[in-house]
XYZ file of C-alpha atoms in Angstrom:
355
model
C 77.435 115.187 56.019
C 80.293 115.770 58.128
C 83.499 113.473 58.182
C 84.725 112.836 61.737
C 88.734 112.198 61.977
C 89.598 110.079 65.005
C 93.027 108.276 65.562
C 93.169 104.656 66.149
C 92.452 102.161 67.762
C 89.069 101.952 66.925
C 87.794 98.841 69.194
C 85.001 100.178 71.356
C 84.054 99.009 74.941
C 80.528 98.744 75.706
C 81.065 98.671 79.441
C 81.714 101.972 81.259
C 84.020 102.233 84.064
C 81.010 102.409 86.730
C 79.720 99.080 85.119
C 82.989 97.529 85.087
C 83.865 98.223 88.744
C 80.389 96.894 89.850
C 81.145 93.667 88.618
C 84.365 93.385 89.930
C 82.585 94.069 93.682
C 79.884 91.541 92.655
C 82.593 88.919 92.125
C 84.050 89.492 95.631
C 80.757 88.342 96.870
C 81.614 84.445 96.978
C 84.882 85.453 98.649
C 83.188 87.814 101.146
C 80.587 85.012 102.259
C 83.291 82.339 102.523
C 85.426 84.702 104.849
C 82.222 85.251 106.718
C 81.538 81.631 107.052
C 84.992 80.667 108.739
C 85.914 83.864 110.300
C 82.999 85.650 111.284
C 81.694 89.170 111.080
C 85.191 90.857 110.696
C 85.929 91.456 107.256
C 82.346 92.903 106.811
C 83.135 95.436 109.289
C 86.418 96.167 107.874
C 84.874 96.512 104.470
C 82.028 98.800 105.531
C 84.887 100.896 107.205
C 86.779 101.257 104.196
C 83.584 102.251 101.794
C 82.740 104.758 104.158
C 86.117 106.352 104.719
C 86.811 106.221 100.693
C 83.783 107.841 99.698
C 83.890 110.573 102.433
C 87.687 111.087 101.270
C 87.113 111.139 97.620
C 84.371 113.437 98.160
C 86.531 115.855 99.987
C 89.092 115.782 97.505
C 87.246 115.912 94.454
C 85.675 118.848 95.689
C 88.862 120.796 96.893
C 89.651 119.974 93.019
C 86.598 121.542 91.948
C 85.165 118.736 89.996
C 81.906 116.754 89.830
C 81.353 114.894 93.246
C 78.614 112.847 92.503
C 80.064 111.780 89.036
C 83.266 110.810 90.196
C 81.794 108.852 93.278
C 79.669 107.163 90.814
C 82.320 105.416 88.911
C 82.491 103.098 92.136
C 86.332 102.987 91.711
C 86.967 104.222 95.223
C 84.062 101.654 96.205
C 86.371 98.748 94.709
C 89.202 99.948 96.155
C 87.787 100.187 99.529
C 86.468 96.530 99.105
C 89.348 95.261 97.893
C 91.535 96.951 100.911
C 88.800 95.512 103.393
C 89.403 91.928 102.391
C 92.949 92.067 102.643
C 93.191 93.417 106.041
C 93.280 90.948 108.974
C 89.514 90.594 109.924
C 89.546 91.663 113.571
C 92.644 94.620 113.086
C 91.842 97.550 114.836
C 89.030 100.132 113.501
C 91.573 102.523 113.138
C 93.815 100.395 110.707
C 91.121 100.239 108.045
C 90.420 104.087 108.150
C 94.197 105.056 108.053
C 94.431 102.534 105.147
C 91.710 103.967 103.075
C 92.784 107.556 103.681
C 96.753 106.269 102.263
C 95.122 104.420 99.450
C 92.637 107.313 98.146
C 94.868 110.421 98.913
C 98.680 109.092 98.503
C 97.844 106.196 95.855
C 95.634 107.767 93.858
C 94.712 111.213 93.893
C 98.055 112.524 94.665
C 98.894 111.176 91.231
C 95.743 112.826 89.490
C 93.158 110.330 90.337
C 91.839 107.580 88.520
C 93.877 106.131 85.691
C 96.820 108.323 86.455
C 98.189 106.285 89.420
C 101.025 104.086 88.890
C 100.587 101.919 91.910
C 97.826 99.629 92.857
C 96.006 101.642 95.709
C 94.691 98.958 97.753
C 98.022 97.003 97.584
C 99.898 100.465 98.390
C 98.080 100.695 101.451
C 98.387 97.551 102.602
C 102.098 97.441 102.364
C 101.812 100.781 104.111
C 100.010 99.333 106.886
C 101.823 95.860 107.274
C 105.345 97.936 107.550
C 103.923 100.818 109.918
C 101.635 98.352 111.874
C 103.068 94.975 111.803
C 101.322 93.677 115.150
C 97.970 94.703 114.084
C 98.567 93.482 110.264
C 99.618 89.771 111.580
C 96.628 89.343 113.974
C 94.613 86.742 111.824
C 92.060 84.756 114.094
C 91.835 81.419 113.750
C 88.986 79.727 111.655
C 86.151 79.535 114.125
C 86.033 75.711 114.266
C 89.358 75.767 115.890
C 88.588 78.422 118.540
C 88.559 76.940 121.537
C 86.140 79.830 123.216
C 82.808 80.459 121.649
C 82.952 83.681 119.109
C 79.686 85.923 118.520
C 79.122 88.142 115.992
C 79.145 90.833 119.194
C 82.309 89.413 120.206
C 84.052 90.477 116.592
C 82.310 93.905 116.764
C 83.997 94.205 120.377
C 87.225 92.973 119.208
C 87.735 95.313 116.343
C 86.509 98.525 118.245
C 87.847 97.933 122.103
C 90.581 95.257 121.555
C 88.742 92.407 123.856
C 85.743 90.275 123.405
C 82.785 90.715 125.803
C 84.435 88.138 127.920
C 87.798 89.829 128.143
C 89.764 87.761 125.667
C 92.179 89.615 123.355
C 92.848 88.602 119.797
C 96.073 87.012 120.623
C 94.392 84.959 123.361
C 91.682 83.963 120.700
C 94.250 83.184 118.211
C 96.364 81.007 120.616
C 93.369 79.295 122.311
C 93.266 76.280 120.437
C 95.692 73.341 121.766
C 98.827 72.956 119.596
C 97.640 75.879 117.213
C 100.001 78.754 117.775
C 99.858 80.756 114.284
C 96.415 81.688 112.691
C 96.964 81.193 109.012
C 98.911 78.399 107.123
C 101.292 80.542 105.566
C 102.231 81.937 109.019
C 102.648 78.192 110.559
C 104.339 77.050 107.801
C 107.079 79.879 108.143
C 107.309 79.521 111.920
C 107.558 75.920 111.684
C 110.485 76.061 109.240
C 112.131 78.653 111.686
C 112.381 76.029 114.540
C 113.698 73.254 112.550
C 110.619 71.335 111.466
C 110.030 70.196 108.030
C 106.910 71.310 105.766
C 105.753 67.803 106.097
C 105.609 67.707 109.824
C 103.943 71.480 109.776
C 100.858 70.273 107.665
C 99.818 67.844 109.796
C 98.751 70.597 112.290
C 94.912 70.851 112.643
C 95.200 74.092 110.917
C 95.719 72.735 107.574
C 93.259 70.017 107.797
C 92.869 67.980 104.524
C 93.283 70.760 102.087
C 95.084 74.089 101.991
C 94.059 75.109 105.363
C 90.733 75.184 107.038
C 88.779 78.248 105.829
C 91.706 79.178 103.579
C 91.466 76.494 100.738
C 87.420 77.239 100.670
C 88.058 81.431 100.425
C 90.675 81.012 97.644
C 88.128 78.612 95.869
C 85.543 81.261 96.143
C 87.775 83.872 94.760
C 88.537 81.480 92.016
C 84.790 81.351 91.346
C 84.683 85.334 91.290
C 87.609 85.633 88.983
C 86.054 82.980 86.661
C 82.646 85.164 86.626
C 85.124 88.473 85.435
C 86.718 86.117 82.441
C 83.089 85.152 81.495
C 81.857 89.002 81.508
C 85.202 89.661 79.967
C 85.708 92.549 82.550
C 89.306 90.812 83.134
C 91.390 89.123 80.048
C 93.036 85.618 80.597
C 96.821 86.398 80.341
C 97.349 87.642 83.890
C 95.410 84.944 85.896
C 96.958 82.338 83.806
C 100.362 83.521 83.674
C 100.260 84.399 87.558
C 99.068 80.773 88.401
C 101.055 78.875 86.000
C 104.097 80.787 87.491
C 103.289 79.877 91.127
C 102.183 76.026 89.961
C 105.722 75.712 88.095
C 107.882 77.271 90.771
C 106.275 75.659 93.483
C 106.388 72.065 92.001
C 109.906 72.560 91.319
C 110.880 73.898 94.967
C 108.273 70.988 96.465
C 110.379 68.318 94.252
C 113.823 69.583 94.990
C 113.354 70.399 98.659
C 110.461 69.064 100.171
C 111.401 69.556 103.650
C 111.087 73.460 103.023
C 108.625 74.202 100.446
C 105.085 72.794 100.974
C 103.024 70.921 97.949
C 101.801 73.099 95.016
C 98.326 72.928 96.437
C 99.159 74.646 99.350
C 100.651 77.187 97.434
C 97.916 78.075 95.550
C 94.959 77.613 97.846
C 96.355 79.123 100.869
C 97.154 83.187 101.426
C 95.957 85.611 98.641
C 96.940 83.695 95.708
C 93.434 83.168 93.899
C 92.221 86.759 95.151
C 95.600 88.421 93.845
C 95.299 86.661 90.187
C 91.874 87.668 89.463
C 91.207 90.885 91.614
C 94.725 92.671 92.236
C 96.895 91.882 89.346
C 94.136 92.658 87.120
C 93.682 96.266 87.517
C 93.670 97.692 84.511
C 95.370 101.081 85.398
C 98.727 99.659 87.026
C 98.923 96.531 85.231
C 100.458 96.039 81.676
C 98.131 96.762 78.723
C 99.483 94.725 75.990
C 98.562 90.621 75.544
C 102.797 89.941 75.972
C 103.294 92.311 78.610
C 100.395 90.973 80.583
C 102.039 87.579 80.468
C 105.434 89.013 81.369
C 104.007 90.952 84.104
C 101.813 88.224 85.661
C 104.945 85.900 85.477
C 107.304 88.623 87.261
C 104.563 88.966 90.039
C 104.190 85.195 90.698
C 108.029 84.927 90.895
C 108.467 87.365 93.129
C 105.741 86.052 95.397
C 107.151 82.521 95.444
C 110.934 84.179 96.522
C 109.026 86.424 99.261
C 107.310 83.312 100.509
C 110.252 81.247 101.104
C 113.258 83.463 101.155
C 111.810 86.587 102.312
C 110.874 88.143 105.549
C 106.967 87.833 105.077
C 104.588 84.763 104.843
C 102.755 86.063 101.873
C 104.413 88.430 99.094
C 101.370 89.170 96.758
C 101.092 92.834 97.619
C 105.019 93.715 97.618
C 105.290 91.255 94.269
C 102.221 93.759 92.758
C 103.910 97.207 93.713
C 107.474 95.904 92.195
C 105.813 94.817 89.017
C 103.615 98.023 89.127
C 107.172 100.018 88.660
C 108.141 97.877 86.035
C 104.852 98.081 83.973
C 106.017 101.226 81.661
C 109.376 99.319 80.675
C 107.505 95.978 79.850
C 104.734 98.074 77.931
C 107.430 99.860 75.938
C 109.204 96.790 75.002
C 106.049 94.569 73.896
C 104.037 97.532 71.963
C 102.673 95.641 68.980
C 104.451 96.871 65.605
C 101.861 99.219 63.824
C 99.989 97.778 60.765
C 102.070 98.602 57.586
C 105.188 99.311 59.264
C 108.159 97.563 57.692
C 111.008 98.910 60.036
C 114.491 100.039 58.742
C 116.286 97.808 56.518
C 119.521 96.315 57.585
C 122.020 98.406 55.096
C 120.109 101.562 56.276
């Protein structure tokens, strides 16, 4: 008999990276379906473009590094990065936006650090911020939910809009986004920020047809769909509860306090939680196992920090939503958070007070 000497910890996961990533992609399906139902084929095309670009780019990089191409591609990490980025992009952004963003995510946010497990920033969010800063017009061109469009909109119109910039009838994205009466902004958070800028109160803005009777036509259902997908990940123990709960709780508390003290500027907590990328961020972005904190206390601190940053950016920053910025800023703090929240080694008593 041979005695194997191993280092702690001894807790073993029965799920491979490939299985974990596959389940994350599977959990995105409810959100993808909801996006398709309310906004059409756009996100499906963006996701497809991101996946193809991610596979090709990662394959080339891995081959140049003389590592097994198929083995690394089959871990599904590039696939999930592509799916998350495709879901984050405006559905009818130009085709080159998704390709350029995916190149940035795989090359500069992942492999420049050494590949999976070495990157310090969430690749999908790093790419999103790069695109948002570099191409703000393309990255803020969200289409209205199909129920609010004044012109008929087919899947072919969506394909034509992405690859040519115009629908089959010659309408641009801007024309489609402003085709409905009394609606000038494509997303609830955009409408809220614009309304406040021109002197309207939050209560007046939410009477717009864009908001409907929930947190925004389409957006409330999409956030609900990602919530369902997130609960699936919790049930499968792919993610832990600390990050989603801390993030959502922080957003809820801050928005409740803000709405109580400044209702003319800050909308209800329901809108804060079910508009924009709140649920998508809580369960799919913040929980990235590589760039998030690794201790239980650290996860709570990390997610609370992101929640506070998102709230501040939404209401005092220059962008209507701040999930991507909040995540990247918190990513930089993760090494310090982990260092300060490491649990004490079993049996260690520390130095006595007189030493």
